Amino acid sequence: MKVILRESVPDLGEMGQLVSVKDGYARNYLLPRKLAVRADSGSAKQIEHEKRIIARREEKQRTALGALAGALGGVTVELSVRAGEEEKIFGSVTAQHIAEKLREQGYDVDRKRIALEEPIKTLGVYTVPVHLGSGIDANVKVWVSAQEEPT
């Protein structure tokens, strides 16, 4: 049976591709899960229309992410933490801490997008990459300073 894929299916093909599969595979798996439609002229036009809509949505998302990346490029996150001798801090600064500070500044970035190789354990200035998706990345400057001791 010839079907047109509505979504990318591993080991079979990409969205919009015309593929020939066994009847049972199409009837029992692809069609009930709405992963494919039977191949005819109407379904081909429908799939092309869906592809155009998805392409427009992805372009809008890329534009929004590009704007966010540009804004994040100039952002400095300042964290005051308790520190001991030799500029070592008690505990560590994680992606969660950075995400919270970004949220306070008005940037909604998920902590999983912050590519911190390992938690920060010393005072200083760090450049931390943020992977926003769709191949768009930004670098955020993180300044870790010692907390003022109350006297």
mmCIF file of C-alpha atoms in Angstrom:
data_model
loop_
_atom_site.group_PDB
_atom_site.id
_atom_site.type_symbol
_atom_site.label_atom_id
_atom_site.label_comp_id
_atom_site.label_asym_id
_atom_site.label_seq_id
_atom_site.Cartn_x
_atom_site.Cartn_y
_atom_site.Cartn_z
ATOM 1 C CA MET A 1 0.000 0.000 0.000
ATOM 2 C CA LYS A 2 1.270 3.468 -0.810
ATOM 3 C CA VAL A 3 0.958 6.050 1.952
ATOM 4 C CA ILE A 4 2.066 9.630 2.518
ATOM 5 C CA LEU A 5 3.747 10.203 5.869
ATOM 6 C CA ARG A 6 2.218 12.918 8.076
ATOM 7 C CA GLU A 7 5.176 12.799 10.479
ATOM 8 C CA SER A 8 8.730 11.561 10.278
ATOM 9 C CA VAL A 9 8.840 7.839 11.057
ATOM 10 C CA PRO A 10 12.195 6.278 12.021
ATOM 11 C CA ASP A 11 13.543 3.802 9.463
ATOM 12 C CA LEU A 12 10.731 4.679 7.048
ATOM 13 C CA GLY A 13 10.873 8.292 5.891
ATOM 14 C CA GLU A 14 10.324 11.978 6.474
ATOM 15 C CA MET A 15 7.093 13.954 6.640
ATOM 16 C CA GLY A 16 5.403 14.335 3.252
ATOM 17 C CA GLN A 17 7.308 11.453 1.685
ATOM 18 C CA LEU A 18 5.440 8.876 -0.414
ATOM 19 C CA VAL A 19 6.387 5.380 0.749
ATOM 20 C CA SER A 20 5.253 1.878 -0.065
ATOM 21 C CA VAL A 21 4.587 -0.315 2.974
ATOM 22 C CA LYS A 22 2.911 -3.634 3.651
ATOM 23 C CA ASP A 23 -0.853 -3.420 4.003
ATOM 24 C CA GLY A 24 -0.867 -4.720 7.582
ATOM 25 C CA TYR A 25 1.754 -2.191 8.721
ATOM 26 C CA ALA A 26 -0.285 0.633 7.226
ATOM 27 C CA ARG A 27 -3.671 -0.566 8.565
ATOM 28 C CA ASN A 28 -2.510 -1.604 12.033
ATOM 29 C CA TYR A 29 0.171 0.957 12.839
ATOM 30 C CA LEU A 30 0.541 3.975 10.558
ATOM 31 C CA LEU A 31 -3.091 4.840 9.829
ATOM 32 C CA PRO A 32 -4.549 4.388 13.369
ATOM 33 C CA ARG A 33 -1.779 6.522 14.884
ATOM 34 C CA LYS A 34 -2.311 9.152 12.168
ATOM 35 C CA LEU A 35 1.331 8.887 11.128
ATOM 36 C CA ALA A 36 0.302 8.450 7.490
ATOM 37 C CA VAL A 37 -2.631 8.795 5.094
ATOM 38 C CA ARG A 38 -3.495 6.751 2.032
ATOM 39 C CA ALA A 39 -1.854 8.131 -1.066
ATOM 40 C CA ASP A 40 -4.208 10.025 -3.367
ATOM 41 C CA SER A 41 -4.194 13.504 -4.908
ATOM 42 C CA GLY A 42 -6.241 15.088 -2.104
ATOM 43 C CA SER A 43 -4.044 13.769 0.665
ATOM 44 C CA ALA A 44 -0.905 14.934 -1.155
ATOM 45 C CA LYS A 45 -2.272 18.494 -1.288
ATOM 46 C CA GLN A 46 -3.261 18.328 2.377
ATOM 47 C CA ILE A 47 0.224 17.186 3.418
ATOM 48 C CA GLU A 48 1.844 19.984 1.382
ATOM 49 C CA HIS A 49 -0.439 22.502 3.097
ATOM 50 C CA GLU A 50 0.524 21.125 6.543
ATOM 51 C CA LYS A 51 4.215 21.322 5.599
ATOM 52 C CA ARG A 52 3.843 25.005 4.671
ATOM 53 C CA ILE A 53 2.077 25.756 7.973
ATOM 54 C CA ILE A 54 4.789 23.974 9.963
ATOM 55 C CA ALA A 55 7.530 25.777 8.011
ATOM 56 C CA ARG A 56 5.919 29.160 8.799
ATOM 57 C CA ARG A 57 5.598 28.247 12.488
ATOM 58 C CA GLU A 58 9.247 27.148 12.642
ATOM 59 C CA GLU A 59 10.366 30.369 10.932
ATOM 60 C CA LYS A 60 8.468 32.468 13.496
ATOM 61 C CA GLN A 61 10.010 30.424 16.285
ATOM 62 C CA ARG A 62 13.518 30.866 14.823
ATOM 63 C CA THR A 63 12.951 34.631 14.580
ATOM 64 C CA ALA A 64 11.779 34.815 18.203
ATOM 65 C CA LEU A 65 14.720 32.690 19.370
ATOM 66 C CA GLY A 66 17.120 34.883 17.396
ATOM 67 C CA ALA A 67 15.751 37.979 19.126
ATOM 68 C CA LEU A 68 16.063 36.270 22.518
ATOM 69 C CA ALA A 69 19.644 35.233 21.702
ATOM 70 C CA GLY A 70 20.501 38.819 20.792
ATOM 71 C CA ALA A 71 19.018 40.075 24.049
ATOM 72 C CA LEU A 72 20.764 37.402 26.131
ATOM 73 C CA GLY A 73 24.105 38.239 24.529
ATOM 74 C CA GLY A 74 24.380 41.433 26.564
ATOM 75 C CA VAL A 75 23.030 40.045 29.834
ATOM 76 C CA THR A 76 25.193 39.694 32.915
ATOM 77 C CA VAL A 77 23.945 37.514 35.752
ATOM 78 C CA GLU A 78 25.313 38.506 39.144
ATOM 79 C CA LEU A 79 25.277 35.916 41.916
ATOM 80 C CA SER A 80 26.414 36.634 45.472
ATOM 81 C CA VAL A 81 27.335 33.483 47.340
ATOM 82 C CA ARG A 82 29.046 32.631 50.605
ATOM 83 C CA ALA A 83 32.717 32.010 49.990
ATOM 84 C CA GLY A 84 35.568 30.623 52.023
ATOM 85 C CA GLU A 85 39.282 30.978 51.638
ATOM 86 C CA GLU A 86 41.025 30.834 48.261
ATOM 87 C CA GLU A 87 37.831 32.035 46.527
ATOM 88 C CA LYS A 88 36.087 28.672 46.929
ATOM 89 C CA ILE A 89 32.368 28.941 47.475
ATOM 90 C CA PHE A 90 30.223 26.945 49.861
ATOM 91 C CA GLY A 91 28.156 24.659 47.650
ATOM 92 C CA SER A 92 28.106 25.475 43.954
ATOM 93 C CA VAL A 93 26.326 27.579 41.342
ATOM 94 C CA THR A 94 24.194 25.406 39.059
ATOM 95 C CA ALA A 95 22.153 25.951 35.914
ATOM 96 C CA GLN A 96 19.077 26.232 38.157
ATOM 97 C CA HIS A 97 20.564 29.257 39.959
ATOM 98 C CA ILE A 98 21.408 30.930 36.651
ATOM 99 C CA ALA A 99 17.926 30.230 35.251
ATOM 100 C CA GLU A 100 16.309 31.774 38.355
ATOM 101 C CA LYS A 101 18.399 34.942 38.015
ATOM 102 C CA LEU A 102 17.559 35.163 34.304
ATOM 103 C CA ARG A 103 13.862 34.782 35.175
ATOM 104 C CA GLU A 104 14.195 37.656 37.672
ATOM 105 C CA GLN A 105 15.580 39.791 34.831
ATOM 106 C CA GLY A 106 12.638 38.890 32.580
ATOM 107 C CA TYR A 107 14.173 36.142 30.430
ATOM 108 C CA ASP A 108 12.300 32.837 30.573
ATOM 109 C CA VAL A 109 15.013 30.246 29.923
ATOM 110 C CA ASP A 110 14.650 26.628 31.000
ATOM 111 C CA ARG A 111 17.528 25.373 33.149
ATOM 112 C CA LYS A 112 18.003 22.431 30.777
ATOM 113 C CA ARG A 113 18.943 24.884 28.012
ATOM 114 C CA ILE A 114 21.840 26.274 30.044
ATOM 115 C CA ALA A 115 24.933 24.290 29.028
ATOM 116 C CA LEU A 116 26.932 24.377 32.224
ATOM 117 C CA GLU A 117 29.505 21.587 31.916
ATOM 118 C CA GLU A 118 29.912 21.345 35.670
ATOM 119 C CA PRO A 119 28.689 23.472 38.577
ATOM 120 C CA ILE A 120 30.717 26.613 39.312
ATOM 121 C CA LYS A 121 32.692 26.213 42.543
ATOM 122 C CA THR A 122 34.960 29.278 42.589
ATOM 123 C CA LEU A 123 34.438 33.031 42.440
ATOM 124 C CA GLY A 124 34.942 34.788 39.123
ATOM 125 C CA VAL A 125 33.412 35.710 35.786
ATOM 126 C CA TYR A 126 32.240 32.913 33.499
ATOM 127 C CA THR A 127 30.762 32.768 30.017
ATOM 128 C CA VAL A 128 27.962 30.213 29.974
ATOM 129 C CA PRO A 129 26.409 29.030 26.681
ATOM 130 C CA VAL A 130 22.625 28.793 26.436
ATOM 131 C CA HIS A 131 21.218 26.486 23.725
ATOM 132 C CA LEU A 132 17.852 27.984 22.774
ATOM 133 C CA GLY A 133 16.971 25.399 20.119
ATOM 134 C CA SER A 134 16.860 25.330 16.318
ATOM 135 C CA GLY A 135 20.647 25.689 16.311
ATOM 136 C CA ILE A 136 20.496 29.114 17.997
ATOM 137 C CA ASP A 137 22.861 29.702 20.903
ATOM 138 C CA ALA A 138 23.625 32.656 23.157
ATOM 139 C CA ASN A 139 26.335 33.339 25.714
ATOM 140 C CA VAL A 140 25.468 34.741 29.131
ATOM 141 C CA LYS A 141 28.106 36.286 31.360
ATOM 142 C CA VAL A 142 27.857 34.979 34.936
ATOM 143 C CA TRP A 143 29.610 36.947 37.651
ATOM 144 C CA VAL A 144 29.995 35.010 40.904
ATOM 145 C CA SER A 145 31.025 37.246 43.802
ATOM 146 C CA ALA A 146 31.436 36.788 47.540
ATOM 147 C CA GLN A 147 28.512 37.732 49.726
ATOM 148 C CA GLU A 148 29.122 40.660 52.059
ATOM 149 C CA GLU A 149 29.570 39.486 55.632
ATOM 150 C CA PRO A 150 27.219 41.250 58.073
ATOM 151 C CA THR A 151 29.121 42.943 60.894
#
